[in-house]
Coordinates of N, CA and C and ligand atoms in Angstrom, one line a residue:
M28 N -10.9 3.2 -52.0 CA -12.2 2.9 -51.5 C -12.8 4.1 -50.7
D29 N -11.9 4.8 -50.1 CA -12.4 6.0 -49.3 C -13.1 6.9 -50.2
T30 N -12.5 7.2 -51.4 CA -13.1 8.2 -52.3 C -14.5 7.7 -52.7
D31 N -14.6 6.4 -53.0 CA -15.9 5.9 -53.4 C -17.0 6.1 -52.4
L32 N -16.6 5.8 -51.1 CA -17.6 5.9 -50.0 C -18.0 7.4 -49.9
K33 N -17.1 8.3 -50.1 CA -17.4 9.7 -50.0 C -18.5 10.1 -50.9
T34 N -18.6 9.4 -52.0 CA -19.7 9.8 -53.0 C -21.1 9.4 -52.5
F35 N -21.1 8.6 -51.4 CA -22.4 8.3 -50.8 C -22.8 9.1 -49.6
I36 N -21.9 10.1 -49.3 CA -22.2 11.0 -48.1 C -22.7 12.3 -48.7
R37 N -23.9 12.7 -48.3 CA -24.6 13.9 -48.8 C -24.4 15.1 -47.8
D38 N -23.8 16.1 -48.4 CA -23.7 17.4 -47.6 C -25.0 18.1 -47.5
V39 N -25.5 18.4 -46.4 CA -26.7 19.2 -46.2 C -26.3 20.5 -45.5
P40 N -26.2 21.6 -46.1 CA -25.9 22.9 -45.4 C -27.0 23.3 -44.5
D41 N -26.6 24.0 -43.4 CA -27.5 24.6 -42.5 C -28.5 23.7 -41.8
F42 N -28.1 22.4 -41.6 CA -29.0 21.5 -40.9 C -28.2 20.9 -39.7
P43 N -28.7 20.8 -38.5 CA -30.1 21.2 -38.2 C -30.3 22.7 -37.8
K44 N -29.2 23.4 -38.0 CA -29.3 24.9 -37.8 C -28.3 25.6 -38.6
P45 N -28.4 26.9 -38.8 CA -27.5 27.7 -39.7 C -26.0 27.5 -39.3
G46 N -25.2 27.3 -40.3 CA -23.7 27.2 -40.0 C -23.2 25.7 -39.9
I47 N -24.1 24.8 -39.8 CA -23.7 23.4 -39.7 C -23.8 22.7 -41.0
L48 N -22.7 22.1 -41.5 CA -22.7 21.3 -42.7 C -22.9 19.9 -42.3
F49 N -24.1 19.4 -42.5 CA -24.5 18.1 -42.0 C -24.1 17.0 -43.0
K50 N -23.4 16.0 -42.4 CA -23.0 14.8 -43.3 C -24.1 13.8 -43.2
D51 N -24.9 13.7 -44.2 CA -26.0 12.8 -44.3 C -25.5 11.4 -44.8
I52 N -25.6 10.4 -43.9 CA -25.1 9.1 -44.3 C -26.2 8.2 -44.9
T53 N -27.5 8.7 -45.0 CA -28.5 7.8 -45.4 C -28.3 7.3 -46.9
P54 N -27.7 8.0 -47.8 CA -27.5 7.4 -49.1 C -26.5 6.2 -49.0
L55 N -25.5 6.3 -48.1 CA -24.6 5.2 -47.9 C -25.3 4.0 -47.4
L56 N -26.2 4.2 -46.4 CA -26.9 3.1 -45.8 C -27.8 2.4 -46.8
R57 N -28.3 3.2 -47.7 CA -29.3 2.7 -48.7 C -28.6 1.8 -49.8
D58 N -27.3 2.0 -49.9 CA -26.5 1.2 -50.9 C -25.9 0.0 -50.3
S59 N -26.2 -1.2 -50.7 CA -25.8 -2.4 -50.0 C -24.2 -2.5 -50.0
N60 N -23.6 -2.2 -51.2 CA -22.2 -2.3 -51.3 C -21.5 -1.3 -50.4
A61 N -22.0 -0.1 -50.4 CA -21.3 1.0 -49.7 C -21.5 0.7 -48.2
F62 N -22.6 0.3 -47.7 CA -22.8 0.0 -46.3 C -21.9 -1.2 -45.9
A63 N -21.9 -2.2 -46.7 CA -21.0 -3.4 -46.4 C -19.6 -3.0 -46.3
A64 N -19.1 -2.2 -47.3 CA -17.7 -1.7 -47.3 C -17.4 -0.8 -46.1
S65 N -18.4 -0.1 -45.7 CA -18.2 0.8 -44.5 C -18.0 -0.1 -43.3
V66 N -18.8 -1.1 -43.1 CA -18.6 -2.0 -42.0 C -17.3 -2.7 -42.0
E67 N -16.9 -3.2 -43.2 CA -15.6 -3.8 -43.4 C -14.5 -2.9 -43.0
A68 N -14.5 -1.7 -43.4 CA -13.5 -0.7 -43.1 C -13.5 -0.4 -41.6
L69 N -14.6 -0.3 -41.0 CA -14.7 -0.1 -39.5 C -14.1 -1.3 -38.8
A70 N -14.3 -2.5 -39.3 CA -13.9 -3.7 -38.6 C -12.4 -3.9 -38.7
R71 N -11.7 -3.4 -39.7 CA -10.3 -3.7 -40.0 C -9.4 -3.6 -38.8
P72 N -9.4 -2.5 -38.0 CA -8.5 -2.4 -36.9 C -8.7 -3.4 -35.8
Y73 N -9.9 -4.1 -35.8 CA -10.2 -5.0 -34.7 C -10.3 -6.5 -35.1
A74 N -9.7 -6.8 -36.2 CA -9.8 -8.2 -36.7 C -9.3 -9.2 -35.6
D75 N -8.2 -8.9 -35.0 CA -7.7 -9.8 -34.0 C -7.7 -9.2 -32.6
A76 N -8.6 -8.3 -32.3 CA -8.5 -7.5 -31.1 C -9.2 -8.2 -29.9
G77 N -9.9 -9.3 -30.2 CA -10.6 -10.0 -29.1 C -11.6 -9.1 -28.3
L78 N -12.3 -8.3 -29.1 CA -13.3 -7.5 -28.4 C -14.4 -8.3 -27.8
V79 N -14.9 -7.9 -26.7 CA -16.1 -8.6 -26.1 C -17.4 -7.8 -26.6
A80 N -17.2 -6.5 -26.9 CA -18.3 -5.7 -27.3 C -17.9 -4.5 -28.0
V81 N -18.8 -3.9 -28.9 CA -18.7 -2.6 -29.4 C -19.8 -1.7 -28.7
A82 N -19.4 -0.5 -28.3 CA -20.4 0.4 -27.7 C -20.6 1.6 -28.6
A83 N -21.8 2.1 -28.6 CA -22.1 3.2 -29.5 C -23.2 4.1 -28.9
V84 N -23.2 5.4 -29.3 CA -24.2 6.3 -28.8 C -25.3 6.4 -29.8
E85 N -26.6 6.4 -29.3 CA -27.7 6.5 -30.2 C -27.7 7.8 -31.0
A86 N -28.2 7.9 -32.1 CA -28.9 6.9 -32.8 C -28.1 6.3 -34.0
R87 N -27.4 7.2 -34.7 CA -26.7 6.8 -35.9 C -25.5 5.8 -35.6
G88 N -24.9 6.0 -34.4 CA -23.8 5.1 -34.0 C -24.3 3.7 -33.9
F89 N -25.6 3.5 -33.5 CA -26.1 2.1 -33.4 C -26.1 1.4 -34.7
I90 N -26.3 2.1 -35.8 CA -26.5 1.4 -37.1 C -25.2 0.7 -37.4
F91 N -24.0 1.4 -37.3 CA -22.8 0.9 -37.6 C -22.3 -0.1 -36.6
A92 N -22.5 0.2 -35.3 CA -22.0 -0.6 -34.2 C -22.7 -2.0 -34.2
A93 N -24.0 -2.0 -34.5 CA -24.7 -3.3 -34.5 C -24.2 -4.2 -35.6
A94 N -24.0 -3.6 -36.8 CA -23.5 -4.4 -37.9 C -22.1 -4.8 -37.6
L95 N -21.3 -4.0 -37.0 CA -19.9 -4.3 -36.7 C -19.9 -5.4 -35.6
A96 N -20.8 -5.4 -34.7 CA -20.8 -6.5 -33.6 C -21.0 -7.8 -34.3
A97 N -22.0 -7.8 -35.2 CA -22.3 -9.1 -35.9 C -21.0 -9.5 -36.8
R98 N -20.4 -8.6 -37.4 CA -19.2 -8.9 -38.2 C -18.1 -9.4 -37.4
L99 N -17.9 -8.8 -36.2 CA -16.7 -9.2 -35.3 C -17.1 -10.3 -34.3
D100 N -18.3 -10.7 -34.4 CA -18.8 -11.8 -33.5 C -18.6 -11.4 -32.0
C101 N -19.0 -10.2 -31.7 CA -18.9 -9.7 -30.3 C -20.3 -9.1 -30.0
G102 N -20.4 -8.6 -28.8 CA -21.6 -8.0 -28.3 C -21.8 -6.5 -28.7
F103 N -22.9 -6.0 -28.4 CA -23.2 -4.5 -28.6 C -23.7 -3.9 -27.4
I104 N -23.2 -2.7 -27.0 CA -23.6 -2.0 -25.8 C -24.2 -0.7 -26.2
P105 N -25.5 -0.5 -26.0 CA -26.1 0.8 -26.4 C -25.8 1.9 -25.3
L106 N -25.4 3.0 -25.7 CA -25.2 4.2 -24.9 C -26.4 5.1 -25.3
R107 N -27.2 5.4 -24.3 CA -28.5 6.0 -24.6 C -28.8 7.3 -24.0
K108 N -29.7 8.1 -24.6 CA -30.2 9.3 -24.0 C -30.8 9.0 -22.7
P109 N -31.0 10.1 -21.8 CA -31.5 9.8 -20.4 C -32.8 9.2 -20.4
N110 N -33.0 8.3 -19.4 CA -34.3 7.7 -19.1 C -34.8 6.8 -20.1
K111 N -33.9 6.2 -20.9 CA -34.3 5.2 -21.9 C -34.0 3.8 -21.4
L112 N -32.9 3.7 -20.6 CA -32.5 2.3 -20.2 C -33.2 2.0 -18.9
P113 N -33.8 0.7 -18.8 CA -34.6 0.4 -17.7 C -33.9 0.0 -16.4
S114 N -32.7 -0.5 -16.5 CA -32.1 -1.0 -15.3 C -31.1 0.0 -14.8
E115 N -30.2 -0.4 -13.8 CA -29.3 0.6 -13.2 C -28.3 1.1 -14.2
T116 N -28.2 2.5 -14.2 CA -27.3 3.1 -15.2 C -26.2 3.9 -14.5
A117 N -25.2 4.2 -15.3 CA -24.2 5.2 -15.1 C -24.4 6.3 -16.1
A118 N -24.1 7.6 -15.8 CA -24.4 8.6 -16.8 C -23.3 9.7 -16.8
V119 N -23.1 10.4 -17.9 CA -22.2 11.5 -18.0 C -22.9 12.6 -18.9
E120 N -22.6 13.9 -18.6 CA -23.1 15.0 -19.4 C -22.0 15.4 -20.4
Y121 N -22.5 16.0 -21.6 CA -21.5 16.5 -22.6 C -22.1 17.6 -23.4
A122 N -21.3 18.3 -24.2 CA -21.7 19.3 -25.1 C -21.6 18.8 -26.5
L123 N -22.6 19.1 -27.3 CA -22.6 18.7 -28.7 C -22.1 19.9 -29.6
E124 N -21.9 19.6 -30.9 CA -21.7 20.7 -31.8 C -22.9 21.6 -31.8
Y125 N -24.0 21.0 -31.6 CA -25.3 21.8 -31.5 C -26.0 21.4 -30.2
G126 N -25.9 22.1 -29.1 CA -26.6 21.8 -27.9 C -25.9 21.0 -26.8
N127 N -26.6 20.6 -25.8 CA -26.1 19.8 -24.7 C -26.9 18.5 -24.5
D128 N -26.2 17.5 -23.9 CA -27.0 16.3 -23.7 C -26.3 15.4 -22.7
S129 N -26.9 14.3 -22.4 CA -26.2 13.3 -21.5 C -26.4 11.9 -22.0
I130 N -25.6 11.0 -21.7 CA -25.7 9.6 -22.1 C -25.6 8.7 -20.9
E131 N -26.2 7.6 -21.1 CA -26.3 6.6 -20.0 C -26.0 5.2 -20.6
V132 N -25.5 4.3 -19.7 CA -25.2 2.9 -20.0 C -25.7 2.1 -18.8
H133 N -26.1 0.9 -19.1 CA -26.4 -0.1 -18.0 C -25.1 -0.4 -17.3
R134 N -25.1 -0.3 -16.0 CA -23.9 -0.6 -15.3 C -23.4 -2.1 -15.5
D135 N -24.3 -3.0 -15.7 CA -23.9 -4.4 -15.8 C -23.5 -4.8 -17.2
A136 N -23.5 -3.7 -18.1 CA -23.1 -4.0 -19.5 C -21.6 -4.2 -19.7
I137 N -20.9 -3.6 -18.7 CA -19.4 -3.7 -18.8 C -18.8 -4.1 -17.4
Q138 N -18.0 -5.1 -17.5 CA -17.2 -5.6 -16.4 C -15.8 -5.0 -16.5
P139 N -15.1 -4.7 -15.3 CA -13.8 -4.2 -15.4 C -12.9 -5.1 -16.3
G140 N -12.1 -4.4 -17.2 CA -11.2 -5.2 -18.1 C -11.8 -5.6 -19.3
D141 N -13.1 -5.5 -19.5 CA -13.7 -5.9 -20.8 C -13.1 -5.1 -22.0
R142 N -12.7 -5.8 -23.0 CA -12.1 -5.2 -24.2 C -13.3 -4.7 -25.1
V143 N -13.3 -3.4 -25.2 CA -14.5 -2.7 -25.9 C -13.9 -1.7 -26.9
A144 N -14.6 -1.6 -28.0 CA -14.4 -0.5 -28.9 C -15.6 0.4 -28.9
L145 N -15.3 1.7 -29.2 CA -16.4 2.7 -29.2 C -16.6 3.1 -30.7
I146 N -17.8 3.2 -31.1 CA -18.1 3.5 -32.5 C -19.1 4.6 -32.7
D147 N -18.9 5.5 -33.6 CA -19.9 6.5 -34.0 C -19.8 6.9 -35.4
D148 N -20.9 7.5 -35.9 CA -20.8 7.8 -37.4 C -19.9 9.0 -37.7
V149 N -20.0 10.0 -36.8 CA -19.3 11.3 -37.1 C -18.5 11.7 -35.9
L150 N -17.2 12.0 -36.1 CA -16.4 12.8 -35.1 C -16.4 14.2 -35.5
A151 N -17.1 15.0 -34.7 CA -17.2 16.5 -35.0 C -16.3 17.2 -33.9
T152 N -17.0 17.8 -32.9 CA -16.2 18.4 -31.9 C -15.5 17.4 -30.9
G153 N -16.0 16.2 -30.9 CA -15.4 15.2 -30.0 C -16.1 15.1 -28.7
G154 N -17.1 16.0 -28.4 CA -17.8 16.0 -27.1 C -18.5 14.8 -26.8
T155 N -19.2 14.2 -27.8 CA -19.9 13.0 -27.6 C -19.0 11.8 -27.3
A156 N -17.9 11.7 -28.1 CA -17.0 10.6 -27.9 C -16.3 10.7 -26.6
A157 N -15.9 11.9 -26.2 CA -15.2 12.1 -25.0 C -16.1 11.7 -23.8
A158 N -17.4 12.0 -23.9 CA -18.3 11.6 -22.9 C -18.4 10.1 -22.8
A159 N -18.5 9.5 -24.0 CA -18.6 8.0 -24.0 C -17.4 7.4 -23.4
V160 N -16.2 8.0 -23.7 CA -15.0 7.5 -23.1 C -15.0 7.6 -21.6
R161 N -15.5 8.7 -21.1 CA -15.6 8.8 -19.6 C -16.5 7.8 -19.0
L162 N -17.6 7.5 -19.8 CA -18.5 6.5 -19.3 C -17.8 5.1 -19.3
M163 N -17.1 4.8 -20.3 CA -16.4 3.5 -20.4 C -15.3 3.4 -19.3
D164 N -14.6 4.5 -19.1 CA -13.5 4.6 -18.1 C -14.1 4.4 -16.7
G165 N -15.3 5.0 -16.5 CA -15.9 4.9 -15.2 C -16.3 3.5 -14.8
L166 N -16.5 2.7 -15.8 CA -16.9 1.3 -15.6 C -15.7 0.4 -15.8
E167 N -14.5 1.0 -16.0 CA -13.2 0.3 -16.0 C -13.1 -0.6 -17.2
A168 N -13.8 -0.2 -18.4 CA -13.6 -1.0 -19.6 C -12.2 -0.8 -20.1
D169 N -11.7 -1.8 -20.8 CA -10.4 -1.7 -21.5 C -10.7 -1.2 -22.9
L170 N -10.6 0.1 -23.1 CA -11.1 0.7 -24.4 C -10.0 0.5 -25.4
I171 N -10.2 -0.4 -26.3 CA -9.2 -0.8 -27.3 C -9.0 0.2 -28.4
G172 N -10.1 0.8 -28.8 CA -10.1 1.8 -29.9 C -11.4 2.6 -30.0
I173 N -11.3 3.7 -30.8 CA -12.5 4.5 -31.0 C -12.6 4.7 -32.5
S174 N -13.7 4.4 -33.1 CA -13.7 4.4 -34.6 C -15.0 5.2 -35.1
F175 N -14.7 5.9 -36.1 CA -15.8 6.7 -36.8 C -15.8 6.4 -38.2
L176 N -17.0 6.5 -38.8 CA -17.1 6.4 -40.3 C -16.5 7.7 -40.8
I177 N -16.8 8.9 -40.2 CA -16.5 10.2 -40.7 C -15.8 11.0 -39.7
E178 N -14.6 11.6 -40.0 CA -14.0 12.6 -39.1 C -14.0 13.9 -39.8
L179 N -14.5 14.9 -39.1 CA -14.5 16.3 -39.6 C -13.2 16.9 -38.9
A180 N -12.1 16.8 -39.7 CA -10.8 17.1 -39.0 C -10.7 18.5 -38.7
G181 N -11.4 19.4 -39.4 CA -11.3 20.8 -39.1 C -11.7 21.2 -37.7
L182 N -12.6 20.3 -37.1 CA -13.1 20.6 -35.8 C -12.2 20.1 -34.7
D183 N -11.2 19.3 -35.1 CA -10.2 18.8 -34.2 C -10.8 18.0 -32.9
G184 N -11.7 17.2 -33.2 CA -12.3 16.4 -32.1 C -11.3 15.5 -31.4
R185 N -10.2 15.2 -32.2 CA -9.2 14.3 -31.6 C -8.5 14.8 -30.4
R186 N -8.6 16.2 -30.2 CA -7.9 16.7 -29.1 C -8.6 16.2 -27.7
H187 N -9.8 15.8 -27.8 CA -10.5 15.3 -26.6 C -10.2 13.8 -26.4
L188 N -9.5 13.2 -27.4 CA -9.3 11.7 -27.3 C -7.9 11.4 -27.3
Q189 N -7.1 12.3 -26.8 CA -5.6 12.1 -26.8 C -5.3 10.8 -25.9
G190 N -4.3 10.1 -26.4 CA -3.8 8.9 -25.8 C -4.7 7.7 -26.1
R191 N -5.6 7.8 -27.0 CA -6.5 6.7 -27.4 C -6.2 6.4 -28.8
H192 N -6.5 5.2 -29.2 CA -6.4 4.7 -30.6 C -7.6 5.2 -31.3
V193 N -7.5 6.2 -32.2 CA -8.6 6.7 -32.9 C -8.5 6.4 -34.4
H194 N -9.6 5.9 -35.0 CA -9.6 5.5 -36.4 C -10.8 6.2 -37.1
A195 N -10.5 6.6 -38.3 CA -11.6 7.2 -39.1 C -11.6 6.6 -40.5
V196 N -12.7 6.2 -41.0 CA -12.7 5.6 -42.4 C -12.6 6.7 -43.4
L197 N -13.4 7.8 -43.2 CA -13.4 8.9 -44.1 C -13.0 10.2 -43.4
T198 N -12.1 11.0 -43.9 CA -11.7 12.2 -43.3 C -12.0 13.4 -44.2
Y199 N -12.6 14.4 -43.6 CA -12.9 15.7 -44.3 C -12.1 16.8 -43.6
T200 N -11.3 17.5 -44.4 CA -10.4 18.5 -43.9 C -11.0 19.9 -43.9
E201 N -12.1 20.1 -44.4 CA -12.7 21.5 -44.4 C -14.1 21.4 -43.8
Ligands
AMP321 P1 -19.6 15.8 -31.6 O1 -19.9 15.5 -30.2 O2 -19.5 17.3 -31.9 O3 -18.3 15.1 -32.0 O4 -20.7 15.3 -32.4 C1 -20.8 14.0 -32.8 C2 -22.2 13.6 -32.9 O5 -23.1 14.6 -33.5 C3 -22.2 12.4 -33.8 O6 -22.9 11.4 -33.2 C4 -23.0 12.9 -35.1 O7 -24.0 12.0 -35.3 C5 -23.5 14.2 -34.8 N1 -22.9 15.3 -35.7 C6 -22.2 16.3 -35.3 N2 -21.9 17.1 -36.3 C7 -22.4 16.5 -37.4 C8 -22.3 16.9 -38.8 N3 -21.7 18.0 -39.2 N4 -22.9 16.0 -39.6 C9 -23.5 14.9 -39.2 N5 -23.6 14.6 -37.9 C10 -23.0 15.4 -37.0

């Protein structure tokens, strides 16, 4: 199944800037079978995990995490760019493969001990995921796992996620 899903990922060289090989997931989203199979694959490690919520960083992470929350019958926690969330927030800063940013979460979205999984479309350098983990840890979530549709293994983002349960549906080694 992994090989089939890879046919729906479009490589776009030099986007959004020279040297980046962008993994475009829009063809996969456009195909009902591929999208559904992606959500099934993301759900597999959490079938009996008793998650109370999945958390994801905007924007592409939302697409998979929202579908996954419905599939797993749990909640969804948006991790957002600065100044988007209206109530009291916690925030962390991080470095991207291209640029810097920070993310925020509503403090009351997570209670200590909440069983949460973190979802994103792509694991590249791991900076985004590591920041999201810090955010979850800061609010004392019980982070059950971290899942990606795509892992760019050559960038070794997992080094920032040591000691965590990390899952990837599709792995690219170059
Ligand atoms: P990173 O923090 O480097 O792991 O970057 C992860 C975030 O940036 C993900 O949320 C992706 O949406 C996006 N991203 C980084 N590199 C790529 C890439 N080569 N193709 C597509 N998205 C990427």
